[in-house]
XYZ file of C-alpha atoms in Angstrom:
327
model
C -41.066 103.120 -44.324
C -41.549 99.923 -44.177
C -38.666 99.237 -45.041
C -36.821 100.774 -41.998
C -39.548 99.084 -40.127
C -37.260 95.912 -41.357
C -34.807 96.936 -41.162
C -35.372 97.755 -37.216
C -36.625 93.749 -36.491
C -34.130 92.237 -38.066
C -31.487 94.013 -35.700
C -33.584 93.194 -32.555
C -33.888 89.381 -32.842
C -30.271 89.407 -34.349
C -29.853 90.283 -30.802
C -31.429 88.588 -28.824
C -30.078 85.323 -31.011
C -26.209 86.865 -30.539
C -26.334 87.053 -26.287
C -28.211 82.878 -25.678
C -26.579 80.026 -23.631
C -28.864 76.736 -23.244
C -28.389 76.359 -19.811
C -30.450 73.799 -17.450
C -32.298 75.270 -15.364
C -33.349 77.726 -17.540
C -34.819 80.194 -14.846
C -33.617 81.209 -12.368
C -34.046 78.007 -9.312
C -34.354 78.634 -5.690
C -33.161 75.090 -3.938
C -34.302 74.977 -0.248
C -32.087 73.065 2.888
C -34.772 71.716 5.243
C -34.868 74.016 8.009
C -34.835 71.114 10.672
C -33.122 67.455 9.606
C -32.820 65.096 11.813
C -29.751 62.482 11.069
C -28.573 59.350 13.006
C -24.668 58.543 12.301
C -24.672 54.524 11.862
C -20.990 54.547 10.018
C -17.817 53.811 11.694
C -14.976 55.546 10.039
C -10.852 56.544 11.378
C -10.128 60.843 12.632
C -10.836 63.462 9.375
C -13.188 61.064 7.402
C -17.622 62.083 7.424
C -18.856 59.429 8.987
C -23.104 61.662 7.676
C -23.319 62.991 4.601
C -27.112 64.785 3.838
C -27.746 66.137 0.268
C -29.786 68.480 -1.435
C -30.347 69.355 -4.983
C -31.659 68.850 -8.317
C -33.212 65.816 -10.151
C -31.176 66.170 -13.041
C -27.138 67.318 -13.512
C -26.514 71.205 -14.851
C -24.607 73.109 -17.723
C -23.845 76.164 -19.706
C -22.746 76.165 -23.032
C -23.307 76.120 -26.791
C -22.991 80.210 -25.756
C -22.333 82.691 -28.978
C -19.973 84.256 -27.377
C -18.145 84.421 -23.738
C -19.984 83.784 -20.857
C -18.861 84.540 -17.326
C -19.326 82.467 -14.383
C -19.547 82.339 -10.684
C -19.649 80.989 -8.332
C -20.746 82.810 -4.795
C -20.269 81.771 -0.990
C -21.600 83.475 1.959
C -20.020 82.062 5.335
C -19.742 84.648 7.002
C -21.774 83.670 10.282
C -19.752 79.940 10.415
C -16.565 79.036 12.129
C -13.637 77.589 9.689
C -12.965 74.207 11.171
C -9.921 72.954 10.641
C -9.618 72.381 6.633
C -10.604 73.769 3.889
C -14.397 73.755 3.122
C -15.024 72.811 6.975
C -16.637 74.867 10.090
C -17.013 74.144 13.574
C -19.888 73.016 15.237
C -21.156 72.813 19.022
C -20.945 68.674 18.431
C -18.121 67.988 20.552
C -15.502 66.273 17.591
C -17.722 66.860 14.844
C -16.794 69.286 11.965
C -19.081 70.416 8.840
C -18.126 70.254 5.644
C -20.512 72.165 3.253
C -19.539 71.412 -1.006
C -21.997 70.776 -4.477
C -21.769 67.806 -6.555
C -22.425 68.125 -10.582
C -24.357 65.908 -9.936
C -28.499 64.787 -8.944
C -28.265 62.438 -5.165
C -24.357 62.112 -4.819
C -21.719 62.496 -2.241
C -18.790 62.969 -4.691
C -18.003 67.051 -3.578
C -16.650 68.744 -7.343
C -16.947 72.567 -6.005
C -15.250 73.877 -2.686
C -15.924 77.145 -2.027
C -15.678 79.989 -5.025
C -14.536 81.092 -8.436
C -15.792 82.369 -11.911
C -15.079 81.196 -15.174
C -15.685 81.605 -18.137
C -17.935 79.889 -20.576
C -15.891 79.963 -24.790
C -18.447 79.660 -27.218
C -18.877 76.026 -28.606
C -17.175 74.673 -24.768
C -19.836 74.214 -22.581
C -18.928 73.866 -18.776
C -20.453 71.917 -15.802
C -22.376 73.801 -12.579
C -23.187 72.448 -8.605
C -27.161 71.432 -9.165
C -26.322 69.483 -5.309
C -26.105 71.007 -2.225
C -23.486 67.852 0.215
C -23.178 68.793 3.790
C -20.187 66.076 5.666
C -20.283 65.437 8.824
C -15.800 65.548 9.519
C -14.794 63.361 12.375
C -12.172 65.908 14.482
C -11.522 63.350 17.457
C -11.899 60.317 18.737
C -14.280 61.768 21.760
C -18.457 62.123 19.687
C -21.254 63.597 21.793
C -23.821 61.488 21.455
C -26.030 63.891 20.153
C -26.568 67.972 19.744
C -27.753 70.476 16.995
C -25.691 71.288 14.335
C -26.246 75.837 13.864
C -25.775 76.280 9.527
C -26.302 79.092 8.398
C -24.353 79.261 4.773
C -26.120 80.290 0.888
C -24.498 79.263 -2.531
C -26.137 81.774 -5.699
C -24.068 80.818 -9.295
C -24.070 83.803 -11.166
C -24.178 83.182 -15.415
C -23.363 86.812 -17.116
C -24.438 88.732 -14.096
C -27.695 86.757 -13.080
C -28.681 84.273 -10.581
C -29.547 81.290 -11.707
C -29.192 78.043 -9.152
C -29.465 80.121 -5.601
C -28.600 77.419 -2.898
C -30.540 78.224 0.893
C -29.460 76.547 4.102
C -29.675 80.466 6.358
C -31.054 79.131 9.798
C -31.288 74.845 8.554
C -30.334 72.608 12.493
C -29.702 69.033 11.641
C -30.272 66.922 14.664
C -27.333 65.168 15.421
C -26.841 61.496 16.793
C -24.864 58.631 17.204
C -24.597 55.691 19.501
C -21.633 53.819 18.070
C -18.577 56.183 19.186
C -17.820 56.190 22.517
C -17.602 59.582 25.194
C -14.555 58.275 26.038
C -12.126 56.240 28.378
C -10.468 56.053 30.991
C -8.786 53.272 33.709
C -11.022 52.868 36.416
C -7.512 51.349 38.489
C -4.839 53.161 38.046
C -2.009 53.040 39.235
C -1.941 49.608 38.506
C 0.415 47.383 40.977
C 1.440 43.815 41.077
C 3.600 42.608 43.700
C 5.531 39.671 42.695
C 6.809 38.667 45.254
C 10.257 37.500 46.629
C 11.606 34.102 44.802
C 15.139 32.845 44.808
C 17.027 33.386 41.898
C 17.049 29.766 42.163
C 13.563 29.599 41.806
C 13.623 31.377 37.993
C 16.675 30.215 37.024
C 14.199 27.167 36.237
C 11.931 28.970 34.478
C 9.062 28.326 37.479
C 8.769 31.168 39.762
C 4.928 31.472 39.876
C 2.981 33.569 38.364
C 1.109 36.702 39.205
C -2.208 37.736 38.651
C -2.068 40.893 36.145
C -5.456 43.442 36.040
C -7.177 46.632 35.334
C -10.932 47.953 34.711
C -11.753 51.059 31.437
C -14.942 52.149 32.325
C -16.294 54.163 28.628
C -18.838 57.018 28.635
C -21.326 56.695 25.857
C -21.447 53.241 25.053
C -23.487 50.832 24.048
C -22.528 48.528 26.469
C -20.652 44.802 25.528
C -21.467 45.248 21.483
C -18.339 48.205 21.601
C -15.410 47.017 20.752
C -12.450 48.397 23.327
C -9.196 46.907 23.444
C -5.161 47.329 24.351
C -2.236 46.520 23.488
C 1.538 47.503 25.847
C 4.372 49.570 25.695
C 7.310 49.669 27.408
C 11.250 48.545 27.718
C 10.910 45.488 26.093
C 13.150 42.947 24.586
C 12.239 41.236 21.596
C 11.854 38.523 22.748
C 8.822 40.068 24.388
C 9.176 40.118 27.929
C 9.795 43.367 30.490
C 13.326 44.939 31.798
C 13.805 45.850 34.799
C 14.503 49.452 36.090
C 17.749 50.315 36.344
C 18.773 46.689 36.232
C 22.810 46.307 37.657
C 22.828 49.057 38.564
C 23.899 48.859 42.583
C 20.608 46.733 44.750
C 19.902 46.610 41.600
C 19.152 42.226 40.083
C 20.032 41.349 36.706
C 19.982 37.915 34.473
C 15.669 38.097 35.658
C 13.379 39.531 33.170
C 9.565 39.504 33.055
C 6.892 38.031 30.899
C 3.079 39.759 30.361
C 1.013 36.957 28.739
C -2.911 37.506 28.664
C -4.913 35.444 29.769
C -4.513 33.074 27.123
C -1.147 32.747 28.084
C 0.034 34.797 24.990
C 2.135 38.117 25.107
C 1.660 41.203 25.796
C 2.062 42.985 22.093
C 3.891 45.723 22.259
C 4.290 48.395 20.212
C 2.502 47.538 18.103
C -2.010 48.714 17.356
C -3.243 46.323 15.076
C -2.247 43.377 17.312
C -4.164 45.115 20.095
C -6.579 42.569 22.165
C -10.236 42.847 23.152
C -10.950 43.910 26.060
C -14.124 41.835 27.671
C -17.594 44.018 29.011
C -18.345 44.018 32.053
C -20.971 45.455 33.218
C -23.018 48.868 32.588
C -25.507 50.446 30.385
C -26.696 52.788 27.318
C -24.310 55.243 29.121
C -21.419 54.080 30.306
C -19.601 50.356 31.066
C -16.603 49.137 31.866
C -13.719 46.481 30.807
C -11.899 44.796 32.014
C -9.033 43.354 31.084
C -6.376 39.953 32.690
C -3.198 38.374 32.401
C -0.607 36.959 34.127
C 3.140 38.223 35.116
C 6.200 36.359 36.006
C 9.660 36.460 36.118
C 12.192 35.289 33.984
C 15.745 34.947 33.117
C 16.752 37.030 30.715
C 20.233 34.667 30.119
C 22.739 36.939 31.930
C 23.941 36.002 35.287
C 21.230 36.001 38.185
C 22.480 38.133 41.653
C 19.525 39.042 43.709
C 17.643 42.778 44.068
C 15.371 44.760 42.823
C 12.885 43.491 39.901
C 11.174 46.779 39.572
C 9.609 47.171 35.491
C 7.132 49.541 33.959
C 4.705 48.294 31.652
C 1.881 51.265 29.897
C -0.855 49.777 28.230
C -3.258 51.812 25.634
C -6.459 51.708 25.078
C -8.489 52.202 21.639
C -10.996 52.933 21.220
C -13.805 54.843 18.560
């Protein structure tokens, strides 16, 4: 009887050792996202980039390794209550201009996303596998118009299972992210449209001698959700322009239209207006407003100049398009 008992004890001990893996954490750990979190966006980024990140996770990294046999690892995500967004692991929100992207990092206090969806893996004996330990929620900018504030609802959970049993559970169900920002404008639009500059009648002799008078050219833009003078609003221009920055007149050479003339358009300092080049856009001047809306202005000049061709009288209209550049 003593030999049989010893043999049974040996088998029981052997089975336990054969299934063992060194894991961190070593027991089930539930990481809960707070039910309500406030966030103030202060970073200005381009469309498609992250404006802000929330993280929740362990204080140390984790891994599965040193297994005595092949060990299945599975990361399971439940996002069935979320509406898919316009990119991987992204979800729509009811805040204008914002989607959330949800991913996971291998390292504590990190916003680097290493896992952005469900996966399955096998840990072979003698090898190891890093596992997600930090949940990362990013606010992704999706457009030029972004709400000043709002509430983003998150209903999401994920489970890391080892050998079919949960090891880490990320619980972000019924979470409300209180979004607010004061660096992006809701929208800008022209307050004076269209802008008509009355060029008047000018003698061809005056134009030929480059002495045509300058005419004031000005417009205002109204922006909602701005911070007044600190909010940058810029402008650049488009139109039928020659290489030297002169506007061609409409229907030049056709019956009733003038020839030999162009229209030079300058800013308030006498510089040629930038055409078709956003990088050279110029700043508008803040005129008036408050935290909810503001008016910005541009002032320049337009005048007739010779373009090197034979001058003939006639109509000399031209069209200029201005493009507001903000956010």
